[in-house]
Amino acid sequence: MRIAISTGGGDAPGLNAVIRAIVLSAHTRGWQTYGIRRGFGGLLGEDGVVTLTPDKVRGITHLGGTILGTTNRGNPFRWVVKDAQGNASEIDRSDDLVSAFQASGFDALITIGGDGSLKIGYDLWKKGLPVVGVPKTIDNDVAGTLSSFGFDTAVSTATEAIDKLHSTTESHERVMVVELMGRDAGWIALHSGLAASADVILLPEIPFDIEKVTAKIKAREATGRHFSIVVVGEGAKPLHGETPLVERRSAGTVDRLGGIGSMVAMAIAERTGKETRSLVLGHLQRGGSPTTFDRLLGLRFGAAAVRAVGDRAFGVMIGFNPPLLTRVPLEQVVGRSKHIPLDSDTVLTARDLGISLGD
Ligand code: F6P
């Protein structure tokens, strides 16, 4: 059995743990493993494919990033080509990829990715490739799994950052607005905001009214709390307005969110007269060593993916649905982002604790 592994989309802490578990579990069975470099690029004439032996994955469980490299611009169905003038456009190279996969003599493809890479995996499976998916994203927005690896590490990083902001914000009696990643899902913002005692948490799932946000800050002032911490998910939407973008989608890319933090900070300063600062935590949330939870989840996902290959259970994603790791059909995963249910106990807990969600 020859298993190919691909890591696509934005990196997430825990990727190397998954790779290591796949390689070791496969070699325990006498199978071979290969890593496709840079998403799917390695099968489309870029960088190539590397043989992954147990030696190559020694000591990588605790390392962030991915030893295979990744890209969020490598969709074989939307491959970017440039004409003589340098203008970019997209072409479908999925047939080339299927041919390259078959020519390499692979028996299975384990694709480790978020919604984008899992959709690619699903579409390749529909074209006949034996695919098993593993959910990866710090955003935690993949459907069919309670959690993706990378999320716990991102929440820990964000929590630590907000903890650190508390002392300076309180000393200066300021308002501090922290913009966190997560795209259209507010999981990172809600979980870290709650854990780090934010006063206001703005989520993409709940359009916010800036007057309600400032009312909360003024109410704190009135009771002698002269500082406030506001956590904003990058995809948060003002009740009257749009979520700002850093860059609009172009060939081979998606919209890049960003700017809501400084927008909220300006609006707060105008309405309260308080000195207000904003910061964007950005890619720090994707970096560093995975937490114990993410390492373990990554290792379990990798081993479960190899067991699925052994059972010839293709067209599925491994889901973390405690107490089980389940095999979820990819068609039940793709195109269905997982958002925070508004009646979830985590949202209710925030409300019970008096945190403003801007509504
Ligand atoms: O999906 C993971 C993620 O980190 C999002 O939270 C964020 O919006 C996006 O990727 C950033 O992408 P890039 O690395 O291309 O800036």
Tab-separated table of C-alpha atoms and ligand atoms in Angstrom:
chain	number	residue	atom	x	y	z
A	1	MET	CA	0.000	0.000	0.000
A	2	ARG	CA	1.377	3.419	-0.991
A	3	ILE	CA	-0.191	6.382	0.809
A	4	ALA	CA	0.254	9.979	-0.354
A	5	ILE	CA	-0.144	12.813	2.176
A	6	SER	CA	-1.033	16.406	1.379
A	7	THR	CA	-1.200	19.424	3.716
A	8	GLY	CA	-3.140	22.297	2.142
A	9	GLY	CA	-4.461	25.731	3.109
A	10	GLY	CA	-3.211	27.831	6.021
A	11	ASP	CA	-0.957	25.919	8.401
A	12	ALA	CA	-2.155	24.946	11.874
A	13	PRO	CA	-0.217	23.674	14.900
A	14	GLY	CA	-0.495	19.877	14.972
A	15	LEU	CA	0.057	19.219	11.255
A	16	ASN	CA	3.386	17.520	11.895
A	17	ALA	CA	1.830	15.310	14.574
A	18	VAL	CA	-0.711	14.068	12.002
A	19	ILE	CA	2.024	13.428	9.425
A	20	ARG	CA	4.110	11.502	11.969
A	21	ALA	CA	1.158	9.337	13.036
A	22	ILE	CA	0.282	8.514	9.428
A	23	VAL	CA	3.859	7.560	8.586
A	24	LEU	CA	4.404	5.421	11.684
A	25	SER	CA	0.968	3.733	11.518
A	26	ALA	CA	1.471	2.926	7.847
A	27	HIS	CA	4.983	1.571	8.404
A	28	THR	CA	3.716	-0.606	11.261
A	29	ARG	CA	1.608	-2.294	8.577
A	30	GLY	CA	4.492	-2.531	6.107
A	31	TRP	CA	3.107	0.240	3.876
A	32	GLN	CA	4.920	3.191	2.293
A	33	THR	CA	4.166	6.872	2.700
A	34	TYR	CA	4.901	9.862	0.474
A	35	GLY	CA	4.511	13.565	1.086
A	36	ILE	CA	3.206	15.853	-1.644
A	37	ARG	CA	5.069	19.138	-1.338
A	38	ARG	CA	3.190	22.464	-1.043
A	39	GLY	CA	-0.442	21.331	-0.976
A	40	PHE	CA	-1.104	19.562	-4.263
A	41	GLY	CA	1.606	21.492	-6.129
A	42	GLY	CA	4.055	18.584	-5.824
A	43	LEU	CA	1.888	16.483	-8.138
A	44	LEU	CA	1.540	19.304	-10.640
A	45	GLY	CA	5.175	19.800	-11.433
A	46	GLU	CA	6.087	21.935	-8.428
A	47	ASP	CA	8.695	20.776	-5.917
A	48	GLY	CA	7.689	17.118	-6.283
A	49	VAL	CA	6.949	14.308	-3.893
A	50	VAL	CA	9.143	13.128	-1.010
A	51	THR	CA	9.388	9.646	0.459
A	52	LEU	CA	8.435	9.720	4.133
A	53	THR	CA	10.151	7.047	6.206
A	54	PRO	CA	9.948	6.838	10.030
A	55	ASP	CA	13.395	8.489	10.138
A	56	LYS	CA	12.044	11.602	8.392
A	57	VAL	CA	9.337	12.177	11.017
A	58	ARG	CA	11.423	11.725	14.134
A	59	GLY	CA	10.977	14.469	16.737
A	60	ILE	CA	8.377	16.528	14.874
A	61	THR	CA	5.240	16.021	17.001
A	62	HIS	CA	5.857	19.223	18.962
A	63	LEU	CA	6.820	21.386	15.965
A	64	GLY	CA	4.450	23.959	14.460
A	65	GLY	CA	4.025	24.351	10.687
A	66	THR	CA	4.281	21.423	8.283
A	67	ILE	CA	7.403	19.651	7.056
A	68	LEU	CA	5.665	19.297	3.658
A	69	GLY	CA	4.995	22.997	3.148
A	70	THR	CA	1.545	24.314	2.296
A	71	THR	CA	-0.247	26.963	0.306
A	72	ASN	CA	-3.704	28.441	0.208
A	73	ARG	CA	-3.280	29.179	-3.502
A	74	GLY	CA	-2.855	25.639	-4.806
A	75	ASN	CA	-6.358	24.495	-5.773
A	76	PRO	CA	-5.962	22.112	-8.769
A	77	PHE	CA	-9.514	22.977	-9.857
A	78	ARG	CA	-8.606	26.706	-9.837
A	79	TRP	CA	-4.928	26.578	-10.787
A	80	VAL	CA	-3.425	29.996	-11.412
A	81	VAL	CA	-1.638	30.629	-14.704
A	82	LYS	CA	-0.186	33.894	-15.973
A	83	ASP	CA	-0.208	35.099	-19.567
A	84	ALA	CA	2.690	36.870	-21.303
A	85	GLN	CA	1.547	40.193	-19.832
A	86	GLY	CA	1.538	38.731	-16.320
A	87	ASN	CA	-2.269	38.680	-16.024
A	88	ALA	CA	-3.426	35.825	-13.786
A	89	SER	CA	-6.364	33.530	-14.527
A	90	GLU	CA	-7.609	30.162	-13.274
A	91	ILE	CA	-7.679	26.827	-15.115
A	92	ASP	CA	-8.840	23.349	-14.051
A	93	ARG	CA	-5.817	21.023	-13.687
A	94	SER	CA	-7.589	18.301	-11.716
A	95	ASP	CA	-7.236	15.784	-14.570
A	96	ASP	CA	-3.464	16.358	-14.569
A	97	LEU	CA	-3.461	15.730	-10.845
A	98	VAL	CA	-5.440	12.485	-11.165
A	99	SER	CA	-3.033	11.290	-13.883
A	100	ALA	CA	0.024	12.185	-11.785
A	101	PHE	CA	-1.468	10.389	-8.773
A	102	GLN	CA	-2.095	7.239	-10.812
A	103	ALA	CA	1.293	7.381	-12.530
A	104	SER	CA	2.949	7.500	-9.080
A	105	GLY	CA	1.197	4.236	-8.173
A	106	PHE	CA	-0.478	5.629	-5.055
A	107	ASP	CA	-3.271	3.599	-3.439
A	108	ALA	CA	-4.667	6.316	-1.171
A	109	LEU	CA	-4.526	10.056	-0.551
A	110	ILE	CA	-4.813	11.496	2.960
A	111	THR	CA	-5.571	15.183	2.641
A	112	ILE	CA	-5.119	17.223	5.806
A	113	GLY	CA	-6.952	20.499	5.427
A	114	GLY	CA	-9.704	22.945	6.240
A	115	ASP	CA	-12.917	23.548	4.308
A	116	GLY	CA	-11.039	24.459	1.090
A	117	SER	CA	-8.692	21.461	1.026
A	118	LEU	CA	-11.448	19.065	2.112
A	119	LYS	CA	-13.606	20.338	-0.778
A	120	ILE	CA	-10.692	19.642	-3.127
A	121	GLY	CA	-10.412	16.172	-1.566
A	122	TYR	CA	-14.130	15.585	-2.055
A	123	ASP	CA	-13.994	16.677	-5.694
A	124	LEU	CA	-10.956	14.440	-6.302
A	125	TRP	CA	-12.795	11.532	-4.677
A	126	LYS	CA	-15.704	12.144	-7.068
A	127	LYS	CA	-13.137	11.854	-9.861
A	128	GLY	CA	-12.167	8.402	-8.554
A	129	LEU	CA	-9.280	9.054	-6.144
A	130	PRO	CA	-9.295	7.064	-2.875
A	131	VAL	CA	-9.373	9.988	-0.423
A	132	VAL	CA	-9.472	10.240	3.371
A	133	GLY	CA	-9.694	13.719	4.931
A	134	VAL	CA	-8.368	15.031	8.255
A	135	PRO	CA	-9.821	18.315	9.605
A	136	LYS	CA	-7.234	21.034	10.167
A	137	THR	CA	-7.892	24.660	10.980
A	138	ILE	CA	-7.356	27.089	13.800
A	139	ASP	CA	-10.798	28.538	12.910
A	140	ASN	CA	-12.659	25.389	14.086
A	141	ASP	CA	-15.249	25.929	11.351
A	142	VAL	CA	-15.097	22.466	9.722
A	143	ALA	CA	-18.458	20.685	9.948
A	144	GLY	CA	-18.718	17.066	11.107
A	145	THR	CA	-16.168	17.357	13.908
A	146	LEU	CA	-16.407	18.916	17.339
A	147	SER	CA	-12.903	20.244	16.916
A	148	SER	CA	-10.134	20.463	14.358
A	149	PHE	CA	-6.532	20.342	15.542
A	150	GLY	CA	-4.871	23.761	15.741
A	151	PHE	CA	-7.881	25.408	17.354
A	152	ASP	CA	-6.848	24.700	20.939
A	153	THR	CA	-3.358	26.118	20.334
A	154	ALA	CA	-4.752	29.261	18.687
A	155	VAL	CA	-7.158	29.792	21.605
A	156	SER	CA	-4.300	29.338	24.105
A	157	THR	CA	-2.128	31.859	22.228
A	158	ALA	CA	-4.972	34.382	22.049
A	159	THR	CA	-5.852	33.880	25.726
A	160	GLU	CA	-2.257	34.499	26.769
A	161	ALA	CA	-2.119	37.646	24.618
A	162	ILE	CA	-5.343	39.059	26.099
A	163	ASP	CA	-4.092	38.223	29.613
A	164	LYS	CA	-0.999	40.314	28.883
A	165	LEU	CA	-3.072	43.213	27.572
A	166	HIS	CA	-5.020	43.416	30.821
A	167	SER	CA	-2.201	44.970	32.876
A	168	THR	CA	-1.267	47.694	30.391
A	169	THR	CA	-4.909	48.485	29.601
A	170	GLU	CA	-5.788	48.808	33.272
A	171	SER	CA	-2.667	50.853	34.136
A	172	HIS	CA	-3.454	53.400	31.389
A	173	GLU	CA	-7.210	53.295	31.909
A	174	ARG	CA	-7.688	52.693	28.212
A	175	VAL	CA	-9.884	50.611	25.973
A	176	MET	CA	-8.007	47.876	24.104
A	177	VAL	CA	-9.533	46.216	21.056
A	178	VAL	CA	-8.006	42.872	19.981
A	179	GLU	CA	-8.802	41.492	16.522
A	180	LEU	CA	-8.558	37.705	16.275
A	181	MET	CA	-8.628	35.267	13.363
A	182	GLY	CA	-11.399	32.818	12.556
A	183	ARG	CA	-12.877	34.044	9.263
A	184	ASP	CA	-16.683	33.850	9.391
A	185	ALA	CA	-16.703	31.846	12.608
A	186	GLY	CA	-16.151	33.327	16.062
A	187	TRP	CA	-14.835	30.266	17.897
A	188	ILE	CA	-11.366	31.674	18.661
A	189	ALA	CA	-12.802	35.039	19.746
A	190	LEU	CA	-15.495	33.536	21.982
A	191	HIS	CA	-13.347	30.911	23.674
A	192	SER	CA	-10.292	33.112	24.293
A	193	GLY	CA	-12.414	36.161	25.133
A	194	LEU	CA	-14.257	34.184	27.795
A	195	ALA	CA	-11.126	32.506	29.160
A	196	ALA	CA	-9.266	35.838	29.378
A	197	SER	CA	-12.165	37.826	30.878
A	198	ALA	CA	-12.908	40.208	28.010
A	199	ASP	CA	-15.649	42.762	28.668
A	200	VAL	CA	-17.022	42.741	25.131
A	201	ILE	CA	-16.778	39.923	22.547
A	202	LEU	CA	-17.916	40.570	18.982
A	203	LEU	CA	-18.566	37.540	16.804
A	204	PRO	CA	-19.382	37.050	13.119
A	205	GLU	CA	-22.452	35.096	14.252
A	206	ILE	CA	-23.990	38.101	16.078
A	207	PRO	CA	-24.147	41.417	14.172
A	208	PHE	CA	-23.146	44.081	16.690
A	209	ASP	CA	-24.576	47.460	17.530
A	210	ILE	CA	-21.713	49.851	18.344
A	211	GLU	CA	-24.019	51.795	20.691
A	212	LYS	CA	-24.472	48.642	22.795
A	213	VAL	CA	-20.703	48.161	22.867
A	214	THR	CA	-20.088	51.715	24.077
A	215	ALA	CA	-22.953	51.440	26.573
A	216	LYS	CA	-21.101	48.519	28.185
A	217	ILE	CA	-17.841	50.515	28.374
A	218	LYS	CA	-19.651	53.542	29.842
A	219	ALA	CA	-21.422	51.310	32.377
A	220	ARG	CA	-18.027	49.992	33.506
A	221	GLU	CA	-16.748	53.577	33.814
A	222	ALA	CA	-19.754	54.436	35.968
A	223	THR	CA	-18.836	51.670	38.419
A	224	GLY	CA	-15.187	52.700	38.611
A	225	ARG	CA	-13.814	50.223	36.077
A	226	HIS	CA	-11.866	52.672	33.920
A	227	PHE	CA	-10.560	50.178	31.371
A	228	SER	CA	-12.160	47.680	29.021
A	229	ILE	CA	-10.985	44.829	26.826
A	230	VAL	CA	-12.890	44.275	23.581
A	231	VAL	CA	-12.265	41.075	21.592
A	232	VAL	CA	-13.369	41.123	17.951
A	233	GLY	CA	-13.446	38.173	15.557
A	234	GLU	CA	-12.064	39.318	12.175
A	235	GLY	CA	-15.364	38.400	10.489
A	236	ALA	CA	-17.578	40.367	12.939
A	237	LYS	CA	-20.282	42.414	11.241
A	238	PRO	CA	-21.587	45.804	12.309
A	239	LEU	CA	-25.392	45.921	12.397
A	240	HIS	CA	-25.300	48.742	9.856
A	241	GLY	CA	-22.287	48.158	7.631
A	242	GLU	CA	-19.905	45.624	6.196
A	243	THR	CA	-17.029	43.524	7.504
A	244	PRO	CA	-13.861	45.181	6.162
A	245	LEU	CA	-11.429	43.321	3.880
A	246	VAL	CA	-7.672	43.731	3.547
A	247	GLU	CA	-7.776	42.316	0.027
A	248	ARG	CA	-10.568	41.228	-2.286
A	249	ARG	CA	-10.443	37.765	-3.909
A	250	SER	CA	-8.396	37.512	-7.115
A	251	ALA	CA	-7.299	34.527	-9.248
A	252	GLY	CA	-6.573	31.562	-6.975
A	253	THR	CA	-7.196	33.435	-3.730
A	254	VAL	CA	-10.048	34.145	-1.319
A	255	ASP	CA	-11.097	37.401	0.360
A	256	ARG	CA	-8.692	38.402	3.146
A	257	LEU	CA	-10.518	39.707	6.179
A	258	GLY	CA	-9.069	42.399	8.422
A	259	GLY	CA	-9.572	45.881	9.769
A	260	ILE	CA	-12.646	45.434	11.966
A	261	GLY	CA	-10.559	45.938	15.131
A	262	SER	CA	-9.340	49.414	14.227
A	263	MET	CA	-12.813	50.304	12.930
A	264	VAL	CA	-14.372	49.358	16.274
A	265	ALA	CA	-11.600	51.149	18.192
A	266	MET	CA	-12.200	54.403	16.310
A	267	ALA	CA	-15.940	54.204	16.883
A	268	ILE	CA	-15.438	53.575	20.620
A	269	ALA	CA	-12.981	56.476	20.987
A	270	GLU	CA	-15.404	58.838	19.202
A	271	ARG	CA	-18.365	57.825	21.346
A	272	THR	CA	-16.703	57.506	24.770
A	273	GLY	CA	-13.830	59.990	24.512
A	274	LYS	CA	-11.612	57.303	25.998
A	275	GLU	CA	-8.111	56.622	24.776
A	276	THR	CA	-8.517	53.480	22.694
A	277	ARG	CA	-5.900	51.264	21.065
A	278	SER	CA	-6.286	48.289	18.764
A	279	LEU	CA	-4.079	45.416	17.766
A	280	VAL	CA	-4.323	42.519	15.353
A	281	LEU	CA	-2.930	39.269	16.748
A	282	GLY	CA	-2.718	37.828	13.236
A	283	HIS	CA	-0.535	34.900	12.286
A	284	LEU	CA	0.847	34.485	15.814
A	285	GLN	CA	-2.322	32.437	16.287
A	286	ARG	CA	-1.130	29.940	13.690
A	287	GLY	CA	2.415	29.610	14.991
A	288	GLY	CA	4.301	27.820	17.705
A	289	SER	CA	4.252	24.443	19.293
A	290	PRO	CA	0.864	22.663	19.415
A	291	THR	CA	-0.758	22.232	22.822
A	292	THR	CA	-0.940	18.753	24.322
A	293	PHE	CA	-4.576	18.562	23.199
A	294	ASP	CA	-3.701	19.380	19.582
A	295	ARG	CA	-0.724	17.006	19.502
A	296	LEU	CA	-2.840	14.173	20.797
A	297	LEU	CA	-5.737	14.993	18.464
A	298	GLY	CA	-3.316	15.169	15.521
A	299	LEU	CA	-1.765	11.808	16.380
A	300	ARG	CA	-5.217	10.216	16.825
A	301	PHE	CA	-6.452	11.693	13.530
A	302	GLY	CA	-3.388	10.434	11.642
A	303	ALA	CA	-3.640	6.892	12.996
A	304	ALA	CA	-7.430	6.818	12.404
A	305	ALA	CA	-6.913	7.965	8.799
A	306	VAL	CA	-4.542	5.030	8.201
A	307	ARG	CA	-7.075	2.625	9.746
A	308	ALA	CA	-9.691	4.052	7.345
A	309	VAL	CA	-7.322	3.452	4.412
A	310	GLY	CA	-6.865	-0.132	5.644
A	311	ASP	CA	-10.646	-0.601	5.653
A	312	ARG	CA	-10.866	1.034	2.197
A	313	ALA	CA	-13.269	3.587	3.719
A	314	PHE	CA	-12.753	6.425	1.241
A	315	GLY	CA	-14.651	9.660	0.654
A	316	VAL	CA	-14.721	10.296	4.399
A	317	MET	CA	-13.185	12.714	6.893
A	318	ILE	CA	-12.073	11.604	10.348
A	319	GLY	CA	-14.215	13.501	12.875
A	320	PHE	CA	-13.580	14.121	16.584
A	321	ASN	CA	-16.979	13.356	18.054
A	322	PRO	CA	-16.264	12.254	21.625
A	323	PRO	CA	-16.040	9.610	22.820
A	324	LEU	CA	-15.417	8.429	19.256
A	325	LEU	CA	-13.361	9.307	16.238
A	326	THR	CA	-15.917	8.885	13.462
A	327	ARG	CA	-15.770	8.577	9.667
A	328	VAL	CA	-17.925	11.376	8.303
A	329	PRO	CA	-18.852	11.302	4.584
A	330	LEU	CA	-17.096	14.257	2.903
A	331	GLU	CA	-20.385	15.288	1.306
A	332	GLN	CA	-21.658	16.042	4.828
A	333	VAL	CA	-18.625	18.234	5.507
A	334	VAL	CA	-17.931	20.413	2.483
A	335	GLY	CA	-19.784	23.662	1.925
A	336	ARG	CA	-21.158	23.661	5.488
A	337	SER	CA	-19.115	25.925	7.732
A	338	LYS	CA	-19.618	25.229	11.416
A	339	HIS	CA	-20.714	28.369	13.246
A	340	ILE	CA	-21.280	28.957	16.941
A	341	PRO	CA	-24.867	27.976	17.811
A	342	LEU	CA	-26.412	31.032	19.438
A	343	ASP	CA	-28.013	28.875	22.127
A	344	SER	CA	-24.761	27.097	22.985
A	345	ASP	CA	-23.816	27.061	26.646
A	346	THR	CA	-20.634	29.003	25.819
A	347	VAL	CA	-22.663	31.930	24.452
A	348	LEU	CA	-25.053	31.660	27.409
A	349	THR	CA	-22.090	31.599	29.798
A	350	ALA	CA	-20.733	34.826	28.273
A	351	ARG	CA	-24.123	36.465	28.693
A	352	ASP	CA	-24.532	35.132	32.261
A	353	LEU	CA	-21.144	36.602	33.154
A	354	GLY	CA	-22.253	40.027	31.931
A	355	ILE	CA	-20.016	40.085	28.871
A	356	SER	CA	-21.489	42.215	26.088
A	357	LEU	CA	-21.849	40.455	22.742
A	358	GLY	CA	-22.834	43.747	21.128
A	359	ASP	CA	-26.501	42.842	20.655
B	1	F6P	O1	-8.168	29.819	7.965
B	1	F6P	C1	-7.092	30.133	8.782
B	1	F6P	C2	-6.777	31.604	8.722
B	1	F6P	O2	-5.703	31.853	9.621
B	1	F6P	C3	-7.953	32.529	9.006
B	1	F6P	O3	-8.255	32.624	10.377
B	1	F6P	C4	-7.454	33.810	8.390
B	1	F6P	O4	-8.528	34.634	7.986
B	1	F6P	C5	-6.704	33.327	7.182
B	1	F6P	O5	-6.343	31.979	7.428
B	1	F6P	C6	-5.461	34.121	6.876
B	1	F6P	O6	-4.905	33.640	5.715
B	1	F6P	P1	-3.473	34.088	5.166
B	1	F6P	O7	-2.472	33.204	5.832
B	1	F6P	O8	-3.553	33.857	3.716
B	1	F6P	O9	-3.256	35.512	5.538
